[in-house]
Tab-separated table of C-alpha atoms and ligand atoms in Angstrom:
chain	number	residue	atom	x	y	z
A	1	MET	CA	-134.991	140.203	122.646
A	2	THR	CA	-133.183	142.947	124.782
A	3	VAL	CA	-130.260	143.369	126.559
A	4	ASN	CA	-130.154	146.478	128.944
A	5	GLY	CA	-132.775	147.613	126.596
A	6	THR	CA	-131.575	147.291	123.613
A	7	THR	CA	-131.637	144.660	120.840
A	8	PRO	CA	-127.948	143.222	120.778
A	9	THR	CA	-126.377	143.880	117.153
A	10	GLY	CA	-126.778	141.184	114.570
A	11	ALA	CA	-129.312	139.231	116.706
A	12	PHE	CA	-131.965	137.442	114.915
A	13	SER	CA	-135.867	138.211	115.434
A	14	GLY	CA	-137.770	136.351	117.425
A	15	ASP	CA	-139.024	134.163	114.571
A	16	GLU	CA	-135.989	133.406	113.492
A	17	ARG	CA	-134.401	132.802	116.580
A	18	ASN	CA	-136.816	130.182	117.256
A	19	ALA	CA	-136.540	128.244	114.143
A	20	VAL	CA	-132.706	128.064	114.578
A	21	TYR	CA	-133.458	126.432	118.220
A	22	ARG	CA	-136.390	124.332	116.865
A	23	ALA	CA	-133.588	122.986	113.995
A	24	ILE	CA	-131.359	121.853	116.974
A	25	PHE	CA	-134.000	120.662	119.744
A	26	GLU	CA	-135.734	118.504	116.688
A	27	ARG	CA	-132.826	117.558	115.466
A	28	ARG	CA	-132.871	113.673	115.258
A	29	ASP	CA	-130.432	110.337	114.394
A	30	VAL	CA	-133.131	108.910	111.871
A	31	ARG	CA	-132.368	105.042	110.876
A	32	LYS	CA	-135.805	104.100	110.177
A	33	ASP	CA	-139.359	104.981	108.574
A	34	PHE	CA	-137.371	106.644	105.856
A	35	LEU	CA	-139.724	107.554	102.742
A	36	SER	CA	-138.822	106.516	98.922
A	37	ASP	CA	-139.360	110.545	97.949
A	38	SER	CA	-136.358	111.513	96.436
A	39	ILE	CA	-133.844	114.334	97.447
A	40	SER	CA	-133.988	117.164	94.486
A	41	GLU	CA	-130.318	118.150	93.377
A	42	GLU	CA	-130.921	121.819	94.565
A	43	THR	CA	-132.018	120.922	98.169
A	44	LEU	CA	-129.146	118.391	98.656
A	45	ARG	CA	-126.533	121.207	97.167
A	46	ARG	CA	-128.087	123.579	99.531
A	47	ILE	CA	-127.708	121.236	102.705
A	48	LEU	CA	-124.194	120.632	101.636
A	49	LEU	CA	-123.531	124.054	100.834
A	50	ALA	CA	-124.340	124.600	104.578
A	51	ALA	CA	-121.692	122.131	105.710
A	52	HIS	CA	-119.519	123.610	103.590
A	53	HIS	CA	-119.795	127.100	105.530
A	54	ALA	CA	-118.982	125.611	108.978
A	55	GLY	CA	-115.695	126.696	110.939
A	56	SER	CA	-112.501	124.433	110.384
A	57	VAL	CA	-108.974	125.303	111.467
A	58	GLY	CA	-106.919	127.884	109.937
A	59	TYR	CA	-109.890	127.771	107.078
A	60	MET	CA	-108.663	124.395	106.198
A	61	GLN	CA	-111.722	122.951	104.778
A	62	PRO	CA	-110.821	119.656	105.561
A	63	TRP	CA	-114.016	117.755	104.462
A	64	ASP	CA	-115.201	116.039	101.017
A	65	PHE	CA	-118.659	114.627	100.560
A	66	LEU	CA	-119.065	111.198	98.418
A	67	VAL	CA	-122.750	111.141	97.546
A	68	ILE	CA	-123.854	107.461	97.208
A	69	GLN	CA	-127.119	106.474	95.468
A	70	GLN	CA	-126.458	103.381	93.813
A	71	ALA	CA	-128.554	100.111	95.426
A	72	GLU	CA	-125.265	98.077	94.866
A	73	THR	CA	-122.931	100.480	96.767
A	74	LYS	CA	-125.404	100.936	99.555
A	75	GLN	CA	-125.494	96.931	99.733
A	76	ALA	CA	-121.452	96.399	100.084
A	77	VAL	CA	-122.046	99.244	103.138
A	78	LYS	CA	-124.627	96.988	104.202
A	79	ASN	CA	-122.468	94.147	104.413
A	80	LEU	CA	-119.879	95.957	106.316
A	81	PHE	CA	-122.545	96.977	108.652
A	82	VAL	CA	-123.871	93.521	109.586
A	83	GLN	CA	-120.417	92.356	110.480
A	84	ALA	CA	-119.400	95.072	112.241
A	85	ASN	CA	-122.657	94.818	114.264
A	86	ASP	CA	-122.395	91.488	114.884
A	87	ALA	CA	-118.930	92.100	116.348
A	88	ALA	CA	-120.516	94.825	118.393
A	89	ALA	CA	-123.149	93.185	119.976
A	90	LEU	CA	-120.609	90.496	121.517
A	91	GLN	CA	-119.435	93.506	123.827
A	92	TYR	CA	-123.197	93.175	125.526
A	93	GLN	CA	-124.221	90.233	127.564
A	94	GLY	CA	-127.853	89.339	129.210
A	95	LYS	CA	-130.560	91.832	128.691
A	96	LYS	CA	-128.420	94.517	127.603
A	97	ALA	CA	-127.342	92.313	124.800
A	98	ASP	CA	-131.066	91.518	123.938
A	99	LEU	CA	-131.562	95.532	123.863
A	100	TYR	CA	-128.650	95.408	121.532
A	101	ARG	CA	-129.829	93.361	119.334
A	102	GLY	CA	-133.436	94.770	119.059
A	103	LEU	CA	-132.078	98.491	118.144
A	104	LYS	CA	-132.070	99.878	114.491
A	105	LEU	CA	-128.942	101.051	114.220
A	106	GLU	CA	-128.851	102.010	110.468
A	107	GLY	CA	-130.918	103.467	107.167
A	108	ILE	CA	-128.340	102.670	104.728
A	109	GLN	CA	-130.704	100.817	102.300
A	110	GLU	CA	-133.931	102.329	103.249
A	111	ALA	CA	-132.271	105.949	102.911
A	112	PRO	CA	-132.770	107.344	99.267
A	113	VAL	CA	-129.066	109.260	99.661
A	114	ASN	CA	-126.042	108.058	101.616
A	115	ILE	CA	-122.904	110.339	102.018
A	116	CYS	CA	-119.781	109.582	103.322
A	117	VAL	CA	-117.837	112.854	105.103
A	118	THR	CA	-113.849	112.452	105.095
A	119	CYS	CA	-111.544	114.607	106.252
A	120	SER	CA	-108.155	115.010	104.075
A	121	ARG	CA	-105.843	115.657	106.696
A	122	GLU	CA	-103.267	117.249	104.457
A	123	ARG	CA	-105.214	119.598	102.986
A	124	GLY	CA	-103.957	123.127	103.684
A	125	GLY	CA	-99.797	122.203	103.665
A	126	SER	CA	-98.061	121.353	106.655
A	127	SER	CA	-98.621	124.787	108.631
A	128	VAL	CA	-101.903	125.119	108.940
A	129	LEU	CA	-102.869	128.133	111.116
A	130	GLY	CA	-103.959	127.262	114.503
A	131	ARG	CA	-103.351	123.533	114.377
A	132	ALA	CA	-99.635	123.482	115.700
A	133	THR	CA	-100.914	122.073	118.946
A	134	VAL	CA	-104.054	120.370	118.548
A	135	PRO	CA	-103.465	118.332	115.338
A	136	GLU	CA	-107.202	116.745	115.542
A	137	THR	CA	-108.411	119.929	115.348
A	138	ASP	CA	-108.997	118.962	111.484
A	139	LEU	CA	-111.231	116.257	112.681
A	140	TYR	CA	-113.114	118.435	114.746
A	141	SER	CA	-113.887	120.953	111.829
A	142	THR	CA	-114.957	117.913	109.909
A	143	CYS	CA	-117.392	116.986	112.602
A	144	CYS	CA	-118.694	120.756	112.740
A	145	ALA	CA	-119.254	120.703	108.773
A	146	ILE	CA	-121.587	117.218	109.382
A	147	GLN	CA	-123.223	119.086	112.428
A	148	ASN	CA	-124.223	121.978	109.875
A	149	LEU	CA	-125.606	119.508	107.181
A	150	TRP	CA	-127.980	117.396	110.277
A	151	LEU	CA	-129.211	120.801	110.951
A	152	ALA	CA	-129.877	121.959	107.504
A	153	ALA	CA	-131.190	118.996	106.673
A	154	ARG	CA	-133.451	118.888	109.605
A	155	ALA	CA	-134.824	122.188	108.374
A	156	GLU	CA	-135.701	120.756	104.649
A	157	GLY	CA	-137.554	118.008	106.638
A	158	ILE	CA	-134.604	115.616	105.652
A	159	GLY	CA	-133.808	113.162	108.478
A	160	VAL	CA	-130.041	112.341	109.070
A	161	GLY	CA	-128.995	108.740	110.574
A	162	TRP	CA	-125.012	108.608	111.187
A	163	VAL	CA	-123.583	105.141	110.989
A	164	SER	CA	-120.360	104.647	113.155
A	165	ILE	CA	-120.588	100.676	113.158
A	166	LEU	CA	-118.585	99.995	110.187
A	167	ASP	CA	-114.952	99.158	109.537
A	168	TYR	CA	-113.573	102.261	107.654
A	169	VAL	CA	-110.588	100.223	106.189
A	170	ALA	CA	-113.085	98.457	104.364
A	171	LEU	CA	-115.323	100.787	103.793
A	172	LYS	CA	-112.092	102.954	102.085
A	173	GLU	CA	-112.111	100.017	99.622
A	174	VAL	CA	-115.445	99.844	98.664
A	175	LEU	CA	-115.991	103.496	98.109
A	176	GLY	CA	-112.079	104.199	96.188
A	177	ILE	CA	-111.223	106.510	99.104
A	178	PRO	CA	-107.520	107.059	98.717
A	179	GLN	CA	-105.264	105.898	101.711
A	180	PRO	CA	-103.951	109.102	103.452
A	181	VAL	CA	-107.831	110.594	103.390
A	182	TRP	CA	-109.564	109.872	106.671
A	183	ILE	CA	-113.404	108.752	107.149
A	184	ILE	CA	-115.342	110.506	109.541
A	185	ALA	CA	-118.772	109.960	109.090
A	186	TYR	CA	-121.574	107.538	106.986
A	187	LEU	CA	-124.446	109.369	106.873
A	188	CYS	CA	-127.811	107.967	105.555
A	189	LEU	CA	-130.567	111.066	104.355
A	190	GLY	CA	-134.062	110.919	103.494
A	191	TYR	CA	-137.284	112.606	103.894
A	192	VAL	CA	-139.437	110.517	106.742
A	193	LYS	CA	-142.431	109.559	107.876
A	194	THR	CA	-141.796	111.249	111.217
A	195	PHE	CA	-139.479	112.940	113.212
A	196	GLY	CA	-139.128	111.371	117.190
A	197	ASP	CA	-139.846	113.904	119.954
A	198	GLN	CA	-136.690	112.067	121.728
A	199	PRO	CA	-133.581	110.233	120.870
A	200	ASP	CA	-134.395	106.728	119.702
A	201	LEU	CA	-131.463	105.157	122.157
A	202	GLU	CA	-133.786	106.837	125.300
A	203	LYS	CA	-137.109	105.877	123.844
A	204	ALA	CA	-135.794	102.307	123.909
A	205	GLY	CA	-134.446	102.357	127.364
A	206	TRP	CA	-130.385	102.403	126.799
A	207	ARG	CA	-129.329	105.865	127.963
A	208	LYS	CA	-131.357	109.139	129.160
A	209	ARG	CA	-130.152	112.822	128.412
A	210	LEU	CA	-128.003	113.883	131.338
A	211	PRO	CA	-129.068	116.874	133.372
A	212	LEU	CA	-127.491	119.886	131.776
A	213	GLU	CA	-126.222	121.243	135.343
A	214	GLN	CA	-124.089	117.960	135.963
A	215	LEU	CA	-122.215	119.187	133.363
A	216	VAL	CA	-121.562	122.694	133.479
A	217	HIS	CA	-118.574	123.915	136.143
A	218	TYR	CA	-117.932	127.656	137.017
A	219	GLU	CA	-114.305	128.534	137.311
A	220	ARG	CA	-113.028	125.466	138.362
A	221	TRP	CA	-113.875	121.915	137.506
A	222	GLY	CA	-116.099	120.387	140.029
A	223	ASN	CA	-117.833	123.811	140.901
A	224	ARG	CA	-121.109	123.328	139.886
A	225	LEU	CA	-124.296	124.942	140.913
A	226	GLU	CA	-125.697	123.694	143.977
A	227	ASP	CA	-129.448	124.433	143.246
A	228	SER	CA	-130.077	122.840	140.245
A	229	SER	CA	-133.981	123.492	139.992
A	230	ALA	CA	-133.501	125.474	136.885
A	231	ASN	CA	-136.198	123.619	134.614
A	232	GLU	CA	-134.661	122.636	131.116
A	233	GLU	CA	-137.878	122.715	129.320
A	234	SER	CA	-138.813	126.720	130.227
A	235	LEU	CA	-135.392	127.329	129.018
A	236	MET	CA	-136.319	126.367	125.451
A	237	PRO	CA	-138.285	128.952	123.315
A	238	GLU	CA	-141.693	128.634	122.454
A	239	ILE	CA	-141.655	126.277	119.251
A	240	ASP	CA	-144.427	125.940	116.930
A	241	ARG	CA	-144.109	122.242	116.250
A	242	ASN	CA	-147.028	122.266	113.858
A	243	ALA	CA	-145.420	125.225	111.661
A	244	SER	CA	-144.613	123.043	108.657
A	245	ARG	CA	-146.847	119.791	109.589
B	1	FMN	C1	-120.051	110.344	115.505
B	1	FMN	C2	-121.247	109.607	116.113
B	1	FMN	C3	-121.802	108.247	115.888
B	1	FMN	C4	-122.540	107.764	115.826
B	1	FMN	N1	-122.831	106.380	115.094
B	1	FMN	C5	-124.185	105.981	115.234
B	1	FMN	C6	-124.538	104.703	114.695
B	1	FMN	O1	-123.356	103.645	114.309
B	1	FMN	N2	-125.894	103.977	114.650
B	1	FMN	C7	-126.480	104.873	115.338
B	1	FMN	O2	-127.727	104.389	115.126
B	1	FMN	N3	-126.357	105.761	115.561
B	1	FMN	C8	-125.542	106.597	115.933
B	1	FMN	N4	-125.500	107.920	116.372
B	1	FMN	C9	-126.558	108.570	116.610
B	1	FMN	C10	-126.810	108.632	117.843
B	1	FMN	O3	-126.781	107.304	118.497
B	1	FMN	C11	-127.543	109.849	118.721
B	1	FMN	O4	-127.095	110.952	118.195
B	1	FMN	C12	-128.047	109.850	119.995
B	1	FMN	O5	-128.157	108.474	120.032
B	1	FMN	C13	-128.546	111.085	120.146
B	1	FMN	O6	-129.924	111.006	119.703
B	1	FMN	P1	-130.175	112.240	118.631
B	1	FMN	O7	-129.370	112.356	117.759
B	1	FMN	O8	-131.519	111.565	117.744
B	1	FMN	O9	-130.395	113.626	119.698
B	1	FMN	C14	-124.271	108.641	116.114
B	1	FMN	C15	-123.542	110.016	116.561
B	1	FMN	C16	-122.176	110.548	116.486
B	1	FMN	C17	-122.607	111.487	116.792
């Protein structure tokens, strides 16, 4: 890649760039078709290290990762999911309710590893650099760590599913998480039969990806490109989808 005839300092090689974009575009939320193959300790640590290298406000590193592998714990979390999901289903009526009930929205027991990601909001003391005006930046930081984890796992061929349909107060009790610590995510990880080429919710007809140009504004809110003929597909780098298969 060149800009004005030169390669930008620090730019990745073409293959490296493609690998990064491949992880991004082929990341999926995975809830089914987990294989029972275990994830090695080394691989798991590498994925967690990738998460731990996320940016964080004031370098606060507010995250912790609680790794769950025991069947009894997963069963207890699954029970919480069933309760929360039954309640969530009541929000929908008619066909939408039928569609909702048909969705598979967790892989808690099928996935060999579950990880609860938390945010310790008091870490770093009372005046965390950069956090004075927006206290929630510690929560955002933890989400950055989760995205790193998700992408690193994808590169390892490991699927990740985010389960938020849980009562976090009850989940804290199940996992012994101290009161001031916030739960940000409950993730299910495992090798998979296949990664879908589109989000499961899209495939199920729940929602479609919005066109990017609808979401990009120039200089002031509402100024969008009039000619929205840019084809998103053509912006995607050539990805060798068979590279690891
Ligand atoms: C904060 C957050 C919470 C989510 N909670 C759930 C959930 O409880 N159950 C579920 O099936 N998917 C959950 N997802 C996954 C989304 O449904 C998924 O990311 C979206 O449908 C797009 O699909 P993709 O991740 O495969 O691109 C969650 C994702 C995020 C970012």
